[in-house]
PDB file of C-alpha atoms in Angstrom:
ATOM      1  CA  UNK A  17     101.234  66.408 132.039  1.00 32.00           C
ATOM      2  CA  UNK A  18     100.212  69.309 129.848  1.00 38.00           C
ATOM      3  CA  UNK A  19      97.331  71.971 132.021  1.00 34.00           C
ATOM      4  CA  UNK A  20      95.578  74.230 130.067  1.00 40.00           C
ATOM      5  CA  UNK A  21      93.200  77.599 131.181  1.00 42.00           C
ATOM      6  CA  UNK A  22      89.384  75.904 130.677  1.00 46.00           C
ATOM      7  CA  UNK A  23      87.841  76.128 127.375  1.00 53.00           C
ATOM      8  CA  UNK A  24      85.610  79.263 126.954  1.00 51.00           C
ATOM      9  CA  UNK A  25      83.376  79.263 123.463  1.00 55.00           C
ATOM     10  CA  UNK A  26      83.872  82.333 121.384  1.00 60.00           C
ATOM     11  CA  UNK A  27      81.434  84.684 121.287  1.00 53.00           C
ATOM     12  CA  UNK A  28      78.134  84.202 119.638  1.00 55.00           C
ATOM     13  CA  UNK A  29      77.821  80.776 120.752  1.00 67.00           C
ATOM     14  CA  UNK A  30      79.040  79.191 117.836  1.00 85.00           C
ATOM     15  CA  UNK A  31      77.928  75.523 116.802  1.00 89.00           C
ATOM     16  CA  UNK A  32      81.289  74.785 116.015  1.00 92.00           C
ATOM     17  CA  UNK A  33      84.760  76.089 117.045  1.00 94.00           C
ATOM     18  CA  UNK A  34      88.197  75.385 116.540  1.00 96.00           C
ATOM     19  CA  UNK A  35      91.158  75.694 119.326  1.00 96.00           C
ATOM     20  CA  UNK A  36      94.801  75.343 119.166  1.00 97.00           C
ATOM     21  CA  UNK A  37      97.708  75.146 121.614  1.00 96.00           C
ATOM     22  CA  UNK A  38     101.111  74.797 121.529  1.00 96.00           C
ATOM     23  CA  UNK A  39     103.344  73.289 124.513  1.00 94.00           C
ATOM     24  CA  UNK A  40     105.881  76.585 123.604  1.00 94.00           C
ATOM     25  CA  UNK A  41     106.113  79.487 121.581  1.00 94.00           C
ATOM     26  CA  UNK A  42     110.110  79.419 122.082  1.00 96.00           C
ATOM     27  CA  UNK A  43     112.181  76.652 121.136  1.00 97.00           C
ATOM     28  CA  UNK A  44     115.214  75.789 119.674  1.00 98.00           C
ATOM     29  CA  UNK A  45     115.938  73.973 116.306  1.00 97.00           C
ATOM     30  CA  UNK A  46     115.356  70.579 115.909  1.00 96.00           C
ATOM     31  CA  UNK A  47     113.882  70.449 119.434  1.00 97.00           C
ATOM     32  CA  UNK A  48     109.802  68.924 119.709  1.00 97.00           C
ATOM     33  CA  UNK A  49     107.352  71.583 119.892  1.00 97.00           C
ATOM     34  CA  UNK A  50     103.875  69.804 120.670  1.00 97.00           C
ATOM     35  CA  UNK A  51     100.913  71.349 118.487  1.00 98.00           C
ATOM     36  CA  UNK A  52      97.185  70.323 119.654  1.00 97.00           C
ATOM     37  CA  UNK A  53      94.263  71.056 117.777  1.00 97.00           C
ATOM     38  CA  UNK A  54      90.180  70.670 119.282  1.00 97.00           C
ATOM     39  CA  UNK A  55      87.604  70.191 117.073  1.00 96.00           C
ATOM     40  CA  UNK A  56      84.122  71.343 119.240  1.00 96.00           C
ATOM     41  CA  UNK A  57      80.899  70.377 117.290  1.00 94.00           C
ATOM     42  CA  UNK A  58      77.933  71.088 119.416  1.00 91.00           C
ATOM     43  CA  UNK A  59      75.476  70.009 116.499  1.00 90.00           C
ATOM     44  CA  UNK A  60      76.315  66.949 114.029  1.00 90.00           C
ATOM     45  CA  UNK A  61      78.226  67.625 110.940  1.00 88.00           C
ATOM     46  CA  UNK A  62      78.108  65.781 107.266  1.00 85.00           C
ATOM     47  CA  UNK A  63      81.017  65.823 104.515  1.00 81.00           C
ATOM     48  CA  UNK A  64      83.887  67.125 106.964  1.00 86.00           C
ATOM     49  CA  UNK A  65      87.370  67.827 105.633  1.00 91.00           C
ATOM     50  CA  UNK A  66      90.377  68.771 107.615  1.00 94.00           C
ATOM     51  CA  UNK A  67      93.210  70.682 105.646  1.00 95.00           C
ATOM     52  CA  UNK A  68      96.568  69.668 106.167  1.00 95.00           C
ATOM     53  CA  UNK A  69      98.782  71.045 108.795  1.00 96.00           C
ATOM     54  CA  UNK A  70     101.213  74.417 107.475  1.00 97.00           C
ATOM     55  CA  UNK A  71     103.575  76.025 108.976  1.00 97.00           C
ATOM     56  CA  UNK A  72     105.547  79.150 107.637  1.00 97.00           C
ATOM     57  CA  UNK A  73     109.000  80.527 108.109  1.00 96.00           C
ATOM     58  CA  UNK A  74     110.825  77.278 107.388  1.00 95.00           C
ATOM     59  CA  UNK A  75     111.271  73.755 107.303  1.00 96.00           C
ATOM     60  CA  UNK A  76     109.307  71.444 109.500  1.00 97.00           C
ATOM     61  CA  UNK A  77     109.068  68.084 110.189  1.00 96.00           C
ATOM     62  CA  UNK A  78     105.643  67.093 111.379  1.00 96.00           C
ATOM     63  CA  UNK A  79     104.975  63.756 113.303  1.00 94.00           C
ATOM     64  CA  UNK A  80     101.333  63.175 114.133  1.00 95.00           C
ATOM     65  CA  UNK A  81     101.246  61.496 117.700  1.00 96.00           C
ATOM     66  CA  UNK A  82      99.104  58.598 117.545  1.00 91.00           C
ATOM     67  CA  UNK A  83      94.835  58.316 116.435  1.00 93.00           C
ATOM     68  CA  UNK A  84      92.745  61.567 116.995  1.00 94.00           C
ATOM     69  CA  UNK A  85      91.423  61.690 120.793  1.00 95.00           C
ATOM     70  CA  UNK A  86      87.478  61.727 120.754  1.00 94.00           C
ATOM     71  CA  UNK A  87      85.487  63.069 124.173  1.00 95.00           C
ATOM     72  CA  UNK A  88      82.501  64.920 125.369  1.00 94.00           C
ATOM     73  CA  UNK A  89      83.610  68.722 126.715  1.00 93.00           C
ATOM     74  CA  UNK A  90      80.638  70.460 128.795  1.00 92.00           C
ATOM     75  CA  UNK A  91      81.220  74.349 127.377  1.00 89.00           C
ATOM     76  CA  UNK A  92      78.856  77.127 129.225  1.00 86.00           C
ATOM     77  CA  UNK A  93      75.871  74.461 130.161  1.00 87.00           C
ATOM     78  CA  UNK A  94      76.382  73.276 126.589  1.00 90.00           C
ATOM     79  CA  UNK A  95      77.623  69.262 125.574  1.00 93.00           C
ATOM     80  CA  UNK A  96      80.245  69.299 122.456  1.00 94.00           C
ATOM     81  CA  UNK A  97      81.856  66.621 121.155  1.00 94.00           C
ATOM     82  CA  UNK A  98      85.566  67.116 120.781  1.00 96.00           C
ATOM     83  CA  UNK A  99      88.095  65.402 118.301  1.00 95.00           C
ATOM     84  CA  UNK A 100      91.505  66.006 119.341  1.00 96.00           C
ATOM     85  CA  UNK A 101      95.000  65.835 116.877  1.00 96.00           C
ATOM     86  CA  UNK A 102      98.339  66.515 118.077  1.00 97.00           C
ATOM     87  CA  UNK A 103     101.354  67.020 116.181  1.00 97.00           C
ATOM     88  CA  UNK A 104     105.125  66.845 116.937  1.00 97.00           C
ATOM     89  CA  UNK A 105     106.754  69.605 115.058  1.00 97.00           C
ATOM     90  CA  UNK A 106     110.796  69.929 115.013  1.00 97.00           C
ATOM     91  CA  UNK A 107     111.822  72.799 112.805  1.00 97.00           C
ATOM     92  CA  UNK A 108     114.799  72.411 111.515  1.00 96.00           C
ATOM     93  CA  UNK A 109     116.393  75.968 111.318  1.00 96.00           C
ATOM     94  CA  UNK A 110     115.799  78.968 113.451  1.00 97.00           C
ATOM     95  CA  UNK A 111     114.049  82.072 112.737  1.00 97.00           C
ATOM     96  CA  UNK A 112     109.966  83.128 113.457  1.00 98.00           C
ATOM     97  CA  UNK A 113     107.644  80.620 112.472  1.00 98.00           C
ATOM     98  CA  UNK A 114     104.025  80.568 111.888  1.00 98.00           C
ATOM     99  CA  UNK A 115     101.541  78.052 112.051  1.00 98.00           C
ATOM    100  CA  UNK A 116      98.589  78.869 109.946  1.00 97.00           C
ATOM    101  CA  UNK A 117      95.217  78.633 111.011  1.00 97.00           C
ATOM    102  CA  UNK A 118      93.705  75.046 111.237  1.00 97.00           C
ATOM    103  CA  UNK A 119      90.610  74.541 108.378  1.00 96.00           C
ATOM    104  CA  UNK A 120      88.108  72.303 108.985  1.00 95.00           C
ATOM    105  CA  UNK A 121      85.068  72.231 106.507  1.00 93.00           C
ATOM    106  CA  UNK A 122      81.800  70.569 106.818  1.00 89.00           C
ATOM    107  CA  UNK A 123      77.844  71.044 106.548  1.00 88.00           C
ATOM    108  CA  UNK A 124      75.882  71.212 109.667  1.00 88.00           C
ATOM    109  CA  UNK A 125      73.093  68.444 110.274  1.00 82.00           C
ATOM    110  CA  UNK A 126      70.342  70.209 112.878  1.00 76.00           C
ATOM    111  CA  UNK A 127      67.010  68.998 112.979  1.00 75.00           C
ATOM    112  CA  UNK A 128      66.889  66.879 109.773  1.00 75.00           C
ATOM    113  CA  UNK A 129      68.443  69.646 107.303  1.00 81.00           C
ATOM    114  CA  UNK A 130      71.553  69.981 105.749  1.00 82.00           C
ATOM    115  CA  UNK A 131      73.263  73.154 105.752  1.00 81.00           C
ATOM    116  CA  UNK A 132      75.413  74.183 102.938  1.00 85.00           C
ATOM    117  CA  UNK A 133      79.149  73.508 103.329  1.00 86.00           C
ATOM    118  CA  UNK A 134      80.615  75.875 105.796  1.00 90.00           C
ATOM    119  CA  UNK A 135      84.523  76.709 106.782  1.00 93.00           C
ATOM    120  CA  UNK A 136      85.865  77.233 110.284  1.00 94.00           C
ATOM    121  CA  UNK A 137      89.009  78.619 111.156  1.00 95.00           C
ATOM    122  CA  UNK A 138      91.215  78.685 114.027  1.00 96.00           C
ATOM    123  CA  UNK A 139      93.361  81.415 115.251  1.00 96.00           C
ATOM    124  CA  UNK A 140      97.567  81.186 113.395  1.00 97.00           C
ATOM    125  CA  UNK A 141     100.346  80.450 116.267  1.00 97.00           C
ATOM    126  CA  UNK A 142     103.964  81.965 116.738  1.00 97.00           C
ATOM    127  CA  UNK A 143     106.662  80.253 117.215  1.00 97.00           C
ATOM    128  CA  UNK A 144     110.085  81.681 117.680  1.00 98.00           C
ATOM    129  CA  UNK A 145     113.290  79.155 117.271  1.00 98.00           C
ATOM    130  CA  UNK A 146     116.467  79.935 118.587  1.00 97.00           C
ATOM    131  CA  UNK A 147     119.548  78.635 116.870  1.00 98.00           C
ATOM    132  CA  UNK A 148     121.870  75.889 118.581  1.00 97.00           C
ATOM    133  CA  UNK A 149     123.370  76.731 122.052  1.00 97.00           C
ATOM    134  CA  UNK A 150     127.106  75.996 121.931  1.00 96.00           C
ATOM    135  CA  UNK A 151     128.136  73.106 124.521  1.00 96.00           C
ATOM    136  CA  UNK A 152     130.416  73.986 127.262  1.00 93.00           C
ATOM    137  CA  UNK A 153     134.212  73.828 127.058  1.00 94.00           C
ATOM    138  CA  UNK A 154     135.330  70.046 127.930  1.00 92.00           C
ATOM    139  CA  UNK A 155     132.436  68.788 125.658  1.00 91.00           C
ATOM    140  CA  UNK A 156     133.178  71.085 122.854  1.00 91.00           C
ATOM    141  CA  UNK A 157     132.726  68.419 120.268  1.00 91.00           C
ATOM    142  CA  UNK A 158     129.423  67.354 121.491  1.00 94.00           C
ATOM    143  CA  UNK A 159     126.550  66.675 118.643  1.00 95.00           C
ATOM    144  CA  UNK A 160     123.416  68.864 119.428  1.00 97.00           C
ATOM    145  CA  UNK A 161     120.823  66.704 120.659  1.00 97.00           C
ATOM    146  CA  UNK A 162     117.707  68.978 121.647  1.00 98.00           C
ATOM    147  CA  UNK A 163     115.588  66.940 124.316  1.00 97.00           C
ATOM    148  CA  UNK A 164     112.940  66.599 127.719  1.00 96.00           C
ATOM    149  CA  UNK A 165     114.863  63.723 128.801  1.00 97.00           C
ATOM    150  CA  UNK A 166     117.990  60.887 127.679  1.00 97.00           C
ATOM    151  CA  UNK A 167     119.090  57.842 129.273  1.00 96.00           C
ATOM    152  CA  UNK A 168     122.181  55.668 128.810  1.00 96.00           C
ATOM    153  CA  UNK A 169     122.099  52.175 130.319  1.00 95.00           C
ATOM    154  CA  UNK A 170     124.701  49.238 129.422  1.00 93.00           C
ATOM    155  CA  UNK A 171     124.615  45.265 130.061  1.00 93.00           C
ATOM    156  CA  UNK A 172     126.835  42.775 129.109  1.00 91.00           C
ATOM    157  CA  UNK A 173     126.760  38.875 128.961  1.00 90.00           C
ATOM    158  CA  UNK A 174     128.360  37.055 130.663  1.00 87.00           C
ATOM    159  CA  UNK A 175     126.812  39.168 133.048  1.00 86.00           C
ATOM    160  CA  UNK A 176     129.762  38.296 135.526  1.00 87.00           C
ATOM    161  CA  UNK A 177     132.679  38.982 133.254  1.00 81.00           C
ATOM    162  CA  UNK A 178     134.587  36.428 133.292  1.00 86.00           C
ATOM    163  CA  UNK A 179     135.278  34.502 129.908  1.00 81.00           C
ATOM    164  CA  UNK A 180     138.034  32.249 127.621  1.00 81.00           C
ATOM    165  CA  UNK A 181     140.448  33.526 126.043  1.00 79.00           C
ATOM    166  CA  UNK A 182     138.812  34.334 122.618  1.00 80.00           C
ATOM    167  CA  UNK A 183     135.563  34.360 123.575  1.00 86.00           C
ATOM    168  CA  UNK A 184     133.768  37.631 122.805  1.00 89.00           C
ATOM    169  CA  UNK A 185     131.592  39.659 125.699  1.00 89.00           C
ATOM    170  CA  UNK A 186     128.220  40.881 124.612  1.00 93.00           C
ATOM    171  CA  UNK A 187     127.909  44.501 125.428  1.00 92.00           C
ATOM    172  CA  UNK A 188     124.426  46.036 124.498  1.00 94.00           C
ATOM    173  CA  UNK A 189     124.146  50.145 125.080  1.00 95.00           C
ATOM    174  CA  UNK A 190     120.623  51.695 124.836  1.00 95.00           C
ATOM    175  CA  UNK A 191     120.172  55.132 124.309  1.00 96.00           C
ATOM    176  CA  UNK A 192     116.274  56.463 125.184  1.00 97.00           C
ATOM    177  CA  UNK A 193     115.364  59.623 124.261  1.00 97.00           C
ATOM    178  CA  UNK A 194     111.916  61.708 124.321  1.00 97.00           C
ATOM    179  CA  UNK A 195     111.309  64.839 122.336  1.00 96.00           C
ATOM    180  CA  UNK A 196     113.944  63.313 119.379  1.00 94.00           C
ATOM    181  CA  UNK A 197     113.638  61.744 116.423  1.00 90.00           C
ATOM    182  CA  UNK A 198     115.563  58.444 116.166  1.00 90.00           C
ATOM    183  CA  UNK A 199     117.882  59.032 113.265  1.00 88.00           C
ATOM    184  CA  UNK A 200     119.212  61.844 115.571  1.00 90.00           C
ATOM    185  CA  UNK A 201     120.801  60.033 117.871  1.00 93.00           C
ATOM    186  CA  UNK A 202     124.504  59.342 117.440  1.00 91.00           C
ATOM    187  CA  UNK A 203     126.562  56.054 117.123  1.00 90.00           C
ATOM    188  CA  UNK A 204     128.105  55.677 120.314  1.00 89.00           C
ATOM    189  CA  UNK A 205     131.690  54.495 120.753  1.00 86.00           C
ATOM    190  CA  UNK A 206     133.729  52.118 123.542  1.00 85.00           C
ATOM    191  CA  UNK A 207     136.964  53.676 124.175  1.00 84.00           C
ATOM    192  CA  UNK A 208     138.859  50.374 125.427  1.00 85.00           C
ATOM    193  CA  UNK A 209     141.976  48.919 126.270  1.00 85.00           C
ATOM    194  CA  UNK A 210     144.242  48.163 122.883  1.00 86.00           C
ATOM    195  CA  UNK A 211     144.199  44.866 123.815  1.00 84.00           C
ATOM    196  CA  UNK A 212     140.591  44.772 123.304  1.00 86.00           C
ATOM    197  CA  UNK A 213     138.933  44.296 119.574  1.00 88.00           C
ATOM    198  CA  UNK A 214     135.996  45.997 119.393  1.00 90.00           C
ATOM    199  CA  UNK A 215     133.449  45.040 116.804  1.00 92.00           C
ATOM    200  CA  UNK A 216     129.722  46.913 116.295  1.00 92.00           C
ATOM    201  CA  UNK A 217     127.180  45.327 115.205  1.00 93.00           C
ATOM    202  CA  UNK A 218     124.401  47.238 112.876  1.00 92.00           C
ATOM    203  CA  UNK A 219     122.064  49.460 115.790  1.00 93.00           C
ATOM    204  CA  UNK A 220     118.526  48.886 115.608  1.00 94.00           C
ATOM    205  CA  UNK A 221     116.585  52.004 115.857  1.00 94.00           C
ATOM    206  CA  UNK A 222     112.641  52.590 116.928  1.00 94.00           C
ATOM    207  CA  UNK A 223     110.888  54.938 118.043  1.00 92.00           C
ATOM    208  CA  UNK A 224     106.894  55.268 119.645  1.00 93.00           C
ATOM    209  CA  UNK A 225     103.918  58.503 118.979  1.00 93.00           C
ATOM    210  CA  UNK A 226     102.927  59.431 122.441  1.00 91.00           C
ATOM    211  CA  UNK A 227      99.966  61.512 122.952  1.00 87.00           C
ATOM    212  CA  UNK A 228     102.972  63.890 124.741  1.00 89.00           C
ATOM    213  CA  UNK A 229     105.187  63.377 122.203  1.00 94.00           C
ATOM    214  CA  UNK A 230     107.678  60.970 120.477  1.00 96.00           C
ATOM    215  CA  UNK A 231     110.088  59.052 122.447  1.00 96.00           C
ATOM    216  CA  UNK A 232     112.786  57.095 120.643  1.00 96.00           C
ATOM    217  CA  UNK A 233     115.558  54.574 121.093  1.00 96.00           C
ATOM    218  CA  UNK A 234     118.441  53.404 119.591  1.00 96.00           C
ATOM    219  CA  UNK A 235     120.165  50.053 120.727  1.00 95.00           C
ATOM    220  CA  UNK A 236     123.612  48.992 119.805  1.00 94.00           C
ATOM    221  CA  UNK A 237     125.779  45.880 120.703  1.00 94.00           C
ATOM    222  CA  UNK A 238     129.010  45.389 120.763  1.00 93.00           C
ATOM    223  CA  UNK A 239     131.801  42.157 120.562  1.00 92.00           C
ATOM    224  CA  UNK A 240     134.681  42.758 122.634  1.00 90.00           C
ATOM    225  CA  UNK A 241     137.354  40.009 122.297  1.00 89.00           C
ATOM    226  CA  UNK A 242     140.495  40.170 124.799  1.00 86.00           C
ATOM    227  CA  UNK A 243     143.582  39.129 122.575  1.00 79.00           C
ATOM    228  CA  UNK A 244     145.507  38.002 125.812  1.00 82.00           C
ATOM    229  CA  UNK A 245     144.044  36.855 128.995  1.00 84.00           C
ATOM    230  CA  UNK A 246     144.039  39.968 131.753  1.00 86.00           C
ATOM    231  CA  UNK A 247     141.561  42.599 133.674  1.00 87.00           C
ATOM    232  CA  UNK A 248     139.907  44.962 131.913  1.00 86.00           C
ATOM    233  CA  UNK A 249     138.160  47.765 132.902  1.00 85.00           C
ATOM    234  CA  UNK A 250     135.354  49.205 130.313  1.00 84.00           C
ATOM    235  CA  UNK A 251     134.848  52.664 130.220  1.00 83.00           C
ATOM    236  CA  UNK A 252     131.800  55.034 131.327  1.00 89.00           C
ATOM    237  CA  UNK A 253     130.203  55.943 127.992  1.00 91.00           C
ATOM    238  CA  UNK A 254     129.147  59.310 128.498  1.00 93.00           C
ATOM    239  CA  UNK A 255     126.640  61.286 126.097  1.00 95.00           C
ATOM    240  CA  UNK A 256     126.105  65.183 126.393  1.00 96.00           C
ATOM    241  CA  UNK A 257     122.411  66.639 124.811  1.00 97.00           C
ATOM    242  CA  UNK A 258     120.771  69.517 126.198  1.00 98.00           C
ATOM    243  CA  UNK A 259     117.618  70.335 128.034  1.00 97.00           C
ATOM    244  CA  UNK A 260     114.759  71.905 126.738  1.00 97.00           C
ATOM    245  CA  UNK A 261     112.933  72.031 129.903  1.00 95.00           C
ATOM    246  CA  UNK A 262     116.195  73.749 132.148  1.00 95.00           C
ATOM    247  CA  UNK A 263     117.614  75.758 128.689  1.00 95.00           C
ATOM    248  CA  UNK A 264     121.619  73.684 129.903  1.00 96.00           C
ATOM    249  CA  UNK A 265     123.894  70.873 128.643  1.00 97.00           C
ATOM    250  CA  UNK A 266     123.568  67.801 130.578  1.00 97.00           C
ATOM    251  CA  UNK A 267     125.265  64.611 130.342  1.00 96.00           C
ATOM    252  CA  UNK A 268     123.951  60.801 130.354  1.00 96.00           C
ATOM    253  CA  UNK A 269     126.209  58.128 131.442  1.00 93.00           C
TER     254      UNK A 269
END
């Protein structure tokens, strides 16, 4: 849930104005930064264009999150329909970043004239990256996986275990991440018993546009034949990424 301070209009009481958050102006690289812009038009308006998002300083990948939000916003005893975009923006090195001012272009339509085309700006945004946080000693080979939240959850079939000889178990892990792209999540690995053959099948990867930002998932199964009949014990498969919200490591498992 995202709060933000009530919308004033600028001075001058403007017949259209432009606002833009961001859900941080410090992050690290390749972790989500959630851009917002609002669109308030208190009189109609013909021929619109929107320019395209920029951002400065480096590269950026930009995900838009879903359809633009439309809504009525009372403003000082005034009605103004808003259109609301949001963005997902993971820069991809560190350093100071800006995010130009949004453009939006149109003529006004007020009481059957057309105005001639006008531009509206809104204010340019800082954002400063910080470069990858080393992970702590006994995961010092961990991949850096920037994110709100990751899960890890495992189930096999037969569910109870118990199989032939030379019949493979089903093992399916599912890793769920939000604030990460999907192709940044790892291939995961069973660490078994030699007398276990272990063979992957191809992951399957998607990933969904939230209006809070992108949440993705990567699924992969296993076949795990015993060569000789015995108990085996699988493994906790453990996955170390680090918090954006608490600034630590954590681990899933």
């Amino acid at each position: 849930v995202r709060f933000t301070e009530p919308v004033v209009a600028p001075a001058g009481d403007p017949d259209i104005f432009l606002e833009v958050i961001h859900d941080r102006n410090q992050s690290w690289v390749q972790a989500q930064v959630i851009y917002t812009l609002k669109i308030y038009q208190g009189v109609a308006i013909r021929q619109n264009q929107l320019e395209p998002l920029r951002v400065d300083g480096g590269e950026v990948i930009a995900t838009r999150l879903g359809e633009d939000r439309r809504y009525e916003a009372p403003i000082d005893g005034r009605q103004f329909d808003v259109v609301e975009r949001t963005y997902a923006l993971f820069p991809q090195e560190s350093g100071e970043y800006v995010i130009q001012p949004a453009v939006f272009r149109g003529s006004l339509y007020s009481r059957g004239r057309i105005s001639a085309p006008q531009e509206f700006r809104s204010e340019a945004l800082q954002l400063s990256v910080e470069p990858a946080v080393p992970p702590p000693a006994q995961f010092a080979d961990a991949l850096w996986l920037p994110a709100s939240e990751l899960q890890l959850s495992a189930s096999m079939e037969p569910r109870d275990g118990i199989l032939d000889e030379g019949v493979p178990a089903n093992i399916v892990v599912d890793t769920v991440v939000r604030g990460l792209q999907a192709n940044q999540l790892p291939e995961l690995e069973l660490d078994v018993d030699p007398a276990l053959r272990v063979y992957p099948d191809q992951p399957d990867f998607a990933s969904r546009e939230l209006p809070d930002g992108v949440i993705a998932r990567r699924q992969q199964s296993f076949a795990v034949i015993a060569g000789r009949g015995g108990v085996y014990d699988l493994p906790t498969i453990t996955l170390p990424w680090f918090d954006v919200d608490t600034g630590e490591w954590r681990v899933a498992s």
